[in-house]
PDB file of C-alpha atoms in Angstrom:
ATOM      1  CA  MET A   1      53.858  14.264 -44.468  1.00 41.00           C
ATOM      2  CA  ASP A   2      51.942  17.403 -45.520  1.00 44.00           C
ATOM      3  CA  THR A   3      48.345  16.931 -46.642  1.00 42.00           C
ATOM      4  CA  ASP A   4      46.393  19.068 -48.962  1.00 45.00           C
ATOM      5  CA  PRO A   5      43.331  20.381 -47.022  1.00 42.00           C
ATOM      6  CA  ALA A   6      41.371  20.467 -50.251  1.00 43.00           C
ATOM      7  CA  ALA A   7      42.089  16.882 -51.122  1.00 43.00           C
ATOM      8  CA  GLY A   8      38.975  14.674 -50.949  1.00 43.00           C
ATOM      9  CA  ALA A   9      36.779  17.658 -50.169  1.00 43.00           C
ATOM     10  CA  THR A  10      33.172  17.384 -51.233  1.00 41.00           C
ATOM     11  CA  ALA A  11      31.585  20.229 -53.140  1.00 41.00           C
ATOM     12  CA  PRO A  12      28.752  21.869 -51.296  1.00 44.00           C
ATOM     13  CA  GLY A  13      25.442  20.358 -52.282  1.00 44.00           C
ATOM     14  CA  ALA A  14      27.046  17.351 -53.993  1.00 44.00           C
ATOM     15  CA  GLY A  15      24.949  14.302 -53.894  1.00 45.00           C
ATOM     16  CA  ARG A  16      21.808  16.257 -53.064  1.00 48.00           C
ATOM     17  CA  ASP A  17      18.774  16.965 -55.123  1.00 48.00           C
ATOM     18  CA  PRO A  18      19.361  20.478 -56.619  1.00 45.00           C
ATOM     19  CA  GLY A  19      15.755  21.394 -55.818  1.00 46.00           C
ATOM     20  CA  SER A  20      15.909  20.132 -52.198  1.00 46.00           C
ATOM     21  CA  ASP A  21      17.012  23.355 -50.569  1.00 47.00           C
ATOM     22  CA  ALA A  22      16.146  26.460 -52.621  1.00 48.00           C
ATOM     23  CA  GLY A  23      17.511  28.750 -49.934  1.00 51.00           C
ATOM     24  CA  ALA A  24      21.063  27.253 -49.996  1.00 54.00           C
ATOM     25  CA  GLY A  25      22.151  29.200 -53.082  1.00 60.00           C
ATOM     26  CA  ARG A  26      21.307  29.609 -56.717  1.00 62.00           C
ATOM     27  CA  ARG A  27      18.895  27.051 -58.033  1.00 60.00           C
ATOM     28  CA  PHE A  28      19.393  25.636 -61.509  1.00 55.00           C
ATOM     29  CA  GLU A  29      16.279  24.452 -63.342  1.00 58.00           C
ATOM     30  CA  PRO A  30      16.388  21.862 -66.086  1.00 64.00           C
ATOM     31  CA  ASP A  31      16.153  23.090 -69.693  1.00 65.00           C
ATOM     32  CA  LEU A  32      12.356  23.504 -70.201  1.00 60.00           C
ATOM     33  CA  ARG A  33      12.489  24.490 -73.832  1.00 63.00           C
ATOM     34  CA  ALA A  34      11.544  20.960 -75.031  1.00 67.00           C
ATOM     35  CA  MET A  35       8.501  21.003 -72.787  1.00 64.00           C
ATOM     36  CA  THR A  36       7.375  24.530 -73.476  1.00 67.00           C
ATOM     37  CA  ARG A  37       4.177  25.161 -75.474  1.00 73.00           C
ATOM     38  CA  ILE A  38       3.009  28.616 -76.488  1.00 66.00           C
ATOM     39  CA  THR A  39      -0.681  28.774 -77.359  1.00 72.00           C
ATOM     40  CA  LEU A  40      -1.962  31.527 -79.734  1.00 69.00           C
ATOM     41  CA  HIS A  41      -5.571  32.548 -79.835  1.00 74.00           C
ATOM     42  CA  PRO A  42      -6.779  33.887 -83.246  1.00 75.00           C
ATOM     43  CA  ILE A  43      -9.259  36.638 -82.918  1.00 79.00           C
ATOM     44  CA  ALA A  44     -11.370  38.789 -85.232  1.00 82.00           C
ATOM     45  CA  SER A  45      -9.667  42.075 -86.053  1.00 86.00           C
ATOM     46  CA  PRO A  46     -10.910  44.834 -83.777  1.00 90.00           C
ATOM     47  CA  MET A  47      -9.664  47.568 -86.113  1.00 91.00           C
ATOM     48  CA  PRO A  48     -12.918  48.107 -88.116  1.00 92.00           C
ATOM     49  CA  LEU A  49     -14.719  48.806 -84.884  1.00 94.00           C
ATOM     50  CA  GLY A  50     -12.001  51.280 -83.828  1.00 94.00           C
ATOM     51  CA  PHE A  51     -12.057  53.072 -87.101  1.00 94.00           C
ATOM     52  CA  PHE A  52     -15.834  53.251 -87.405  1.00 95.00           C
ATOM     53  CA  THR A  53     -15.833  54.667 -83.844  1.00 96.00           C
ATOM     54  CA  VAL A  54     -13.339  57.394 -84.889  1.00 95.00           C
ATOM     55  CA  ALA A  55     -15.517  58.134 -87.906  1.00 96.00           C
ATOM     56  CA  ILE A  56     -18.781  58.559 -86.002  1.00 96.00           C
ATOM     57  CA  ALA A  57     -17.330  60.516 -83.143  1.00 96.00           C
ATOM     58  CA  SER A  58     -15.529  62.817 -85.590  1.00 96.00           C
ATOM     59  CA  VAL A  59     -18.705  63.563 -87.429  1.00 96.00           C
ATOM     60  CA  MET A  60     -20.426  64.588 -84.213  1.00 95.00           C
ATOM     61  CA  THR A  61     -17.597  66.876 -83.021  1.00 95.00           C
ATOM     62  CA  GLY A  62     -17.016  68.187 -86.500  1.00 95.00           C
ATOM     63  CA  CYS A  63     -20.730  69.195 -86.862  1.00 95.00           C
ATOM     64  CA  LEU A  64     -20.488  70.994 -83.572  1.00 94.00           C
ATOM     65  CA  GLN A  65     -17.401  72.880 -84.701  1.00 94.00           C
ATOM     66  CA  LEU A  66     -18.976  73.806 -88.021  1.00 94.00           C
ATOM     67  CA  GLY A  67     -22.062  75.176 -86.370  1.00 92.00           C
ATOM     68  CA  VAL A  68     -24.420  72.598 -87.767  1.00 94.00           C
ATOM     69  CA  LEU A  69     -25.091  71.836 -84.092  1.00 92.00           C
ATOM     70  CA  GLY A  70     -25.416  74.917 -81.839  1.00 89.00           C
ATOM     71  CA  PRO A  71     -23.690  75.725 -78.510  1.00 89.00           C
ATOM     72  CA  ALA A  72     -26.830  74.419 -76.708  1.00 91.00           C
ATOM     73  CA  ASP A  73     -26.140  70.974 -78.113  1.00 93.00           C
ATOM     74  CA  ARG A  74     -22.689  70.631 -76.589  1.00 92.00           C
ATOM     75  CA  GLN A  75     -23.812  68.412 -73.710  1.00 93.00           C
ATOM     76  CA  ALA A  76     -25.755  66.161 -76.041  1.00 95.00           C
ATOM     77  CA  VAL A  77     -22.741  65.790 -78.297  1.00 95.00           C
ATOM     78  CA  ALA A  78     -20.571  65.017 -75.321  1.00 95.00           C
ATOM     79  CA  LEU A  79     -22.984  62.283 -74.318  1.00 95.00           C
ATOM     80  CA  CYS A  80     -22.902  60.877 -77.852  1.00 94.00           C
ATOM     81  CA  VAL A  81     -19.111  60.858 -77.932  1.00 95.00           C
ATOM     82  CA  LEU A  82     -18.702  59.240 -74.502  1.00 95.00           C
ATOM     83  CA  PRO A  83     -19.347  55.652 -75.769  1.00 94.00           C
ATOM     84  CA  ALA A  84     -16.415  56.020 -78.123  1.00 95.00           C
ATOM     85  CA  PHE A  85     -14.125  55.884 -75.045  1.00 96.00           C
ATOM     86  CA  ALA A  86     -15.439  52.484 -74.041  1.00 96.00           C
ATOM     87  CA  LEU A  87     -15.474  51.077 -77.585  1.00 95.00           C
ATOM     88  CA  GLN A  88     -11.923  52.157 -78.397  1.00 95.00           C
ATOM     89  CA  LEU A  89     -10.644  50.955 -75.073  1.00 96.00           C
ATOM     90  CA  VAL A  90     -11.994  47.469 -75.913  1.00 96.00           C
ATOM     91  CA  VAL A  91     -10.248  47.788 -79.294  1.00 95.00           C
ATOM     92  CA  SER A  92      -7.007  48.654 -77.597  1.00 95.00           C
ATOM     93  CA  VAL A  93      -7.136  45.747 -75.200  1.00 95.00           C
ATOM     94  CA  LEU A  94      -7.830  43.385 -78.026  1.00 92.00           C
ATOM     95  CA  ALA A  95      -5.021  44.881 -80.117  1.00 91.00           C
ATOM     96  CA  PHE A  96      -2.560  44.331 -77.277  1.00 90.00           C
ATOM     97  CA  GLY A  97      -3.736  40.731 -77.160  1.00 86.00           C
ATOM     98  CA  ALA A  98      -3.181  40.505 -80.936  1.00 83.00           C
ATOM     99  CA  ARG A  99       0.465  41.676 -80.433  1.00 82.00           C
ATOM    100  CA  ASP A 100       0.022  44.910 -82.394  1.00 86.00           C
ATOM    101  CA  VAL A 101       1.438  47.585 -80.090  1.00 89.00           C
ATOM    102  CA  ILE A 102       1.048  50.351 -82.631  1.00 89.00           C
ATOM    103  CA  ALA A 103      -2.685  49.859 -83.095  1.00 90.00           C
ATOM    104  CA  ALA A 104      -3.182  49.257 -79.407  1.00 93.00           C
ATOM    105  CA  THR A 105      -1.353  52.431 -78.378  1.00 93.00           C
ATOM    106  CA  LEU A 106      -3.160  54.557 -80.944  1.00 91.00           C
ATOM    107  CA  MET A 107      -6.636  53.249 -80.121  1.00 93.00           C
ATOM    108  CA  GLY A 108      -6.004  53.475 -76.338  1.00 94.00           C
ATOM    109  CA  THR A 109      -4.946  57.121 -76.643  1.00 93.00           C
ATOM    110  CA  PHE A 110      -7.930  57.854 -78.797  1.00 93.00           C
ATOM    111  CA  ALA A 111     -10.126  56.357 -76.151  1.00 95.00           C
ATOM    112  CA  GLY A 112      -8.627  58.700 -73.567  1.00 94.00           C
ATOM    113  CA  SER A 113      -9.122  61.719 -75.814  1.00 94.00           C
ATOM    114  CA  TRP A 114     -12.777  60.934 -76.268  1.00 95.00           C
ATOM    115  CA  LEU A 115     -13.231  60.595 -72.535  1.00 96.00           C
ATOM    116  CA  ALA A 116     -11.483  63.948 -71.796  1.00 94.00           C
ATOM    117  CA  TYR A 117     -13.588  65.666 -74.465  1.00 94.00           C
ATOM    118  CA  ALA A 118     -16.866  64.226 -73.246  1.00 95.00           C
ATOM    119  CA  LEU A 119     -16.146  65.139 -69.589  1.00 95.00           C
ATOM    120  CA  VAL A 120     -14.981  68.661 -70.290  1.00 94.00           C
ATOM    121  CA  MET A 121     -17.765  69.473 -72.839  1.00 92.00           C
ATOM    122  CA  GLY A 122     -20.451  67.609 -70.941  1.00 91.00           C
ATOM    123  CA  SER A 123     -19.706  69.259 -67.610  1.00 90.00           C
ATOM    124  CA  GLY A 124     -19.335  72.731 -69.063  1.00 86.00           C
ATOM    125  CA  ALA A 125     -16.211  73.302 -67.029  1.00 88.00           C
ATOM    126  CA  PRO A 126     -14.886  76.880 -66.897  1.00 89.00           C
ATOM    127  CA  GLY A 127     -12.096  77.366 -69.515  1.00 89.00           C
ATOM    128  CA  GLY A 128     -13.071  74.115 -71.213  1.00 89.00           C
ATOM    129  CA  PRO A 129     -12.347  75.134 -74.825  1.00 90.00           C
ATOM    130  CA  ARG A 130      -9.027  76.636 -73.922  1.00 93.00           C
ATOM    131  CA  VAL A 131      -7.984  73.626 -71.897  1.00 94.00           C
ATOM    132  CA  LEU A 132      -9.064  71.298 -74.752  1.00 93.00           C
ATOM    133  CA  GLY A 133      -6.975  73.518 -77.049  1.00 94.00           C
ATOM    134  CA  VAL A 134      -3.851  72.852 -75.036  1.00 95.00           C
ATOM    135  CA  PHE A 135      -4.794  69.137 -74.904  1.00 95.00           C
ATOM    136  CA  ASN A 136      -5.193  69.003 -78.710  1.00 95.00           C
ATOM    137  CA  MET A 137      -1.734  70.618 -79.113  1.00 95.00           C
ATOM    138  CA  ALA A 138      -0.221  67.922 -76.891  1.00 94.00           C
ATOM    139  CA  PHE A 139      -2.145  65.358 -78.861  1.00 91.00           C
ATOM    140  CA  LEU A 140      -0.699  66.862 -82.058  1.00 94.00           C
ATOM    141  CA  CYS A 141       2.806  66.041 -80.823  1.00 94.00           C
ATOM    142  CA  PHE A 142       1.794  62.507 -79.991  1.00 92.00           C
ATOM    143  CA  GLY A 143       0.171  62.043 -83.411  1.00 91.00           C
ATOM    144  CA  ALA A 144       3.362  63.255 -85.161  1.00 93.00           C
ATOM    145  CA  LEU A 145       5.466  60.678 -83.324  1.00 92.00           C
ATOM    146  CA  MET A 146       2.925  57.932 -84.123  1.00 91.00           C
ATOM    147  CA  ALA A 147       2.778  58.953 -87.807  1.00 90.00           C
ATOM    148  CA  ALA A 148       6.504  58.454 -88.007  1.00 88.00           C
ATOM    149  CA  VAL A 149       6.275  54.777 -87.107  1.00 88.00           C
ATOM    150  CA  THR A 150       3.033  53.794 -88.701  1.00 86.00           C
ATOM    151  CA  ARG A 151       3.870  54.404 -92.410  1.00 83.00           C
ATOM    152  CA  PRO A 152       3.908  50.636 -93.177  1.00 81.00           C
ATOM    153  CA  LYS A 153       0.340  50.470 -91.802  1.00 82.00           C
ATOM    154  CA  ARG A 154      -1.181  52.765 -94.355  1.00 82.00           C
ATOM    155  CA  ALA A 155      -4.669  52.664 -92.956  1.00 83.00           C
ATOM    156  CA  LEU A 156      -3.544  53.893 -89.583  1.00 84.00           C
ATOM    157  CA  TRP A 157      -1.120  56.256 -91.168  1.00 88.00           C
ATOM    158  CA  LEU A 158      -3.781  57.807 -93.363  1.00 88.00           C
ATOM    159  CA  VAL A 159      -6.146  58.469 -90.508  1.00 90.00           C
ATOM    160  CA  LEU A 160      -3.251  60.053 -88.525  1.00 91.00           C
ATOM    161  CA  VAL A 161      -2.091  62.244 -91.350  1.00 92.00           C
ATOM    162  CA  VAL A 162      -5.588  63.672 -91.821  1.00 93.00           C
ATOM    163  CA  SER A 163      -5.992  64.046 -88.052  1.00 93.00           C
ATOM    164  CA  LEU A 164      -2.806  66.051 -87.528  1.00 95.00           C
ATOM    165  CA  PRO A 165      -4.061  69.327 -89.096  1.00 95.00           C
ATOM    166  CA  ARG A 166      -7.415  68.904 -87.405  1.00 95.00           C
ATOM    167  CA  TRP A 167      -5.725  68.650 -83.933  1.00 95.00           C
ATOM    168  CA  ALA A 168      -3.634  71.692 -84.860  1.00 96.00           C
ATOM    169  CA  ALA A 169      -6.612  73.720 -85.896  1.00 95.00           C
ATOM    170  CA  THR A 170      -8.656  72.600 -82.886  1.00 94.00           C
ATOM    171  CA  GLY A 171      -5.757  73.351 -80.503  1.00 95.00           C
ATOM    172  CA  LEU A 172      -5.052  76.810 -81.940  1.00 95.00           C
ATOM    173  CA  GLY A 173      -8.820  77.672 -82.172  1.00 94.00           C
ATOM    174  CA  GLY A 174      -9.343  76.735 -78.580  1.00 93.00           C
ATOM    175  CA  ILE A 175      -6.357  78.687 -77.339  1.00 94.00           C
ATOM    176  CA  THR A 176      -6.904  81.836 -79.440  1.00 93.00           C
ATOM    177  CA  GLY A 177     -10.717  81.687 -79.666  1.00 90.00           C
ATOM    178  CA  ALA A 178     -10.504  82.307 -83.431  1.00 93.00           C
ATOM    179  CA  GLU A 179     -13.786  81.232 -84.957  1.00 93.00           C
ATOM    180  CA  TRP A 180     -12.360  80.481 -88.414  1.00 94.00           C
ATOM    181  CA  LEU A 181      -9.924  77.977 -86.954  1.00 95.00           C
ATOM    182  CA  THR A 182     -12.766  76.237 -85.168  1.00 94.00           C
ATOM    183  CA  ARG A 183     -14.720  76.070 -88.489  1.00 95.00           C
ATOM    184  CA  THR A 184     -11.684  74.705 -90.217  1.00 96.00           C
ATOM    185  CA  ALA A 185     -11.231  72.084 -87.550  1.00 95.00           C
ATOM    186  CA  GLY A 186     -14.809  71.018 -88.103  1.00 95.00           C
ATOM    187  CA  GLY A 187     -14.306  70.563 -91.875  1.00 95.00           C
ATOM    188  CA  LEU A 188     -11.066  68.573 -91.194  1.00 96.00           C
ATOM    189  CA  GLY A 189     -13.096  66.458 -88.741  1.00 95.00           C
ATOM    190  CA  ILE A 190     -15.391  65.382 -91.560  1.00 96.00           C
ATOM    191  CA  LEU A 191     -12.310  64.467 -93.609  1.00 95.00           C
ATOM    192  CA  VAL A 192     -11.046  62.361 -90.722  1.00 95.00           C
ATOM    193  CA  ALA A 193     -14.421  60.592 -90.560  1.00 96.00           C
ATOM    194  CA  LEU A 194     -14.191  59.810 -94.281  1.00 95.00           C
ATOM    195  CA  ALA A 195     -10.638  58.465 -94.017  1.00 94.00           C
ATOM    196  CA  ALA A 196     -11.454  56.364 -90.965  1.00 94.00           C
ATOM    197  CA  GLY A 197     -14.726  55.101 -92.532  1.00 94.00           C
ATOM    198  CA  TYR A 198     -12.761  53.993 -95.668  1.00 92.00           C
ATOM    199  CA  ALA A 199     -10.145  52.206 -93.523  1.00 91.00           C
ATOM    200  CA  ALA A 200     -12.784  50.401 -91.498  1.00 92.00           C
ATOM    201  CA  PHE A 201     -14.847  49.335 -94.508  1.00 92.00           C
ATOM    202  CA  ALA A 202     -11.657  48.091 -96.402  1.00 89.00           C
ATOM    203  CA  LEU A 203     -10.475  46.123 -93.372  1.00 88.00           C
ATOM    204  CA  MET A 204     -13.876  44.531 -92.836  1.00 88.00           C
ATOM    205  CA  LEU A 205     -14.106  43.481 -96.521  1.00 88.00           C
ATOM    206  CA  GLU A 206     -10.678  42.024 -96.353  1.00 85.00           C
ATOM    207  CA  ASP A 207     -11.512  40.052 -93.221  1.00 83.00           C
ATOM    208  CA  VAL A 208     -14.779  38.777 -94.680  1.00 82.00           C
ATOM    209  CA  ARG A 209     -13.409  37.735 -98.055  1.00 81.00           C
ATOM    210  CA  GLY A 210      -9.954  36.612 -96.904  1.00 76.00           C
ATOM    211  CA  GLU A 211      -8.149  38.933 -99.361  1.00 73.00           C
ATOM    212  CA  GLU A 212      -7.574  42.582-100.001  1.00 70.00           C
ATOM    213  CA  VAL A 213     -10.490  44.100-101.828  1.00 70.00           C
ATOM    214  CA  LEU A 214      -9.971  47.892-101.416  1.00 75.00           C
ATOM    215  CA  PRO A 215      -6.365  49.028-101.464  1.00 72.00           C
ATOM    216  CA  LEU A 216      -4.883  49.432 -97.957  1.00 74.00           C
ATOM    217  CA  GLY A 217      -1.333  50.108 -99.133  1.00 67.00           C
ATOM    218  CA  ARG A 218       0.536  47.954 -96.618  1.00 67.00           C
ATOM    219  CA  THR A 219       4.316  47.872 -97.029  1.00 66.00           C
ATOM    220  CA  GLY A 220       7.317  46.350 -95.233  1.00 63.00           C
ATOM    221  CA  PRO A 221       6.593  44.414 -92.002  1.00 65.00           C
ATOM    222  CA  ALA A 222       2.877  45.074 -92.266  1.00 65.00           C
ATOM    223  CA  HIS A 223       2.648  43.488 -95.711  1.00 59.00           C
ATOM    224  CA  ARG A 224       4.732  40.517 -94.713  1.00 64.00           C
ATOM    225  CA  ALA A 225       2.601  39.979 -91.654  1.00 63.00           C
ATOM    226  CA  VAL A 226      -0.493  39.666 -93.807  1.00 66.00           C
ATOM    227  CA  GLU A 227       1.004  37.781 -96.760  1.00 65.00           C
ATOM    228  CA  GLY A 228       3.719  35.708 -94.879  1.00 62.00           C
ATOM    229  CA  ASP A 229       3.467  32.052 -93.785  1.00 64.00           C
ATOM    230  CA  LEU A 230       3.022  30.812 -90.231  1.00 65.00           C
ATOM    231  CA  ALA A 231       6.764  30.434 -89.701  1.00 66.00           C
ATOM    232  CA  LEU A 232       7.127  34.174 -90.384  1.00 67.00           C
ATOM    233  CA  GLN A 233       4.417  35.048 -87.916  1.00 66.00           C
ATOM    234  CA  LEU A 234       6.070  33.062 -85.083  1.00 66.00           C
ATOM    235  CA  ARG A 235       9.549  34.358 -85.709  1.00 69.00           C
ATOM    236  CA  ASN A 236      11.243  35.583 -82.535  1.00 69.00           C
ATOM    237  CA  LEU A 237       8.124  34.797 -80.583  1.00 67.00           C
ATOM    238  CA  GLU A 238      10.154  33.880 -77.532  1.00 68.00           C
ATOM    239  CA  ARG A 239      11.345  37.546 -77.315  1.00 69.00           C
ATOM    240  CA  GLN A 240       7.935  39.130 -77.452  1.00 68.00           C
ATOM    241  CA  ALA A 241       6.110  40.719 -74.447  1.00 67.00           C
ATOM    242  CA  GLY A 242       4.117  38.157 -72.494  1.00 65.00           C
ATOM    243  CA  VAL A 243       6.705  35.417 -73.377  1.00 71.00           C
ATOM    244  CA  ARG A 244       9.966  37.052 -72.397  1.00 67.00           C
ATOM    245  CA  ARG A 245      10.638  37.598 -68.719  1.00 65.00           C
ATOM    246  CA  THR A 246      10.263  41.416 -68.622  1.00 69.00           C
ATOM    247  CA  LEU A 247       8.653  44.109 -70.694  1.00 64.00           C
TER     248      LEU A 247
END
């Protein structure tokens, strides 16, 4: 009588605790969704600090480009701008923690630009203005890409739109050495400071009073994020960075 060799066979690992030998094959964990808790930590908005930093640093660099401060003041201006690197780096880290990748990326890149400016101008490195001109042209490309995705965040978008011609004028002025382009960049720097100062003040008033006081022009997802309920804020949370398995 033939016998089936598979008859009565016991499946590998049957009768054993699935967690008893992790090296024996793939390990299956129980469904942990019912036991999972995600804790959110509300923070004060770091954006007013970021925008005020942009405003103050832009005034200093703009005055140097306009000739209000002379060439002998370059090192002093660089030292005044250097703290903007640290302040905007802090803003960027807090914005990442607040799950705002656009604000975090923008503020982090601004931080790097202030550091580069302060090091080059403060050290008096040979070819500094020309190198910074190329740097500003590269920054112009970055700013154009950021402006394309920040339109719902009108405060960020406004500062970017005003900054774009300034980066262009600064870059071309540094590369060509044209004095009129440098003066133009200085005037545009003052406009950047005004736009950033308005955004910072409006955001601070909104945070203090709990409602929009000065118009910020939020639209789309940015408007829903501020006006929506808690369920809207937590939608798709399991797929966000820091919760999902990979970035």
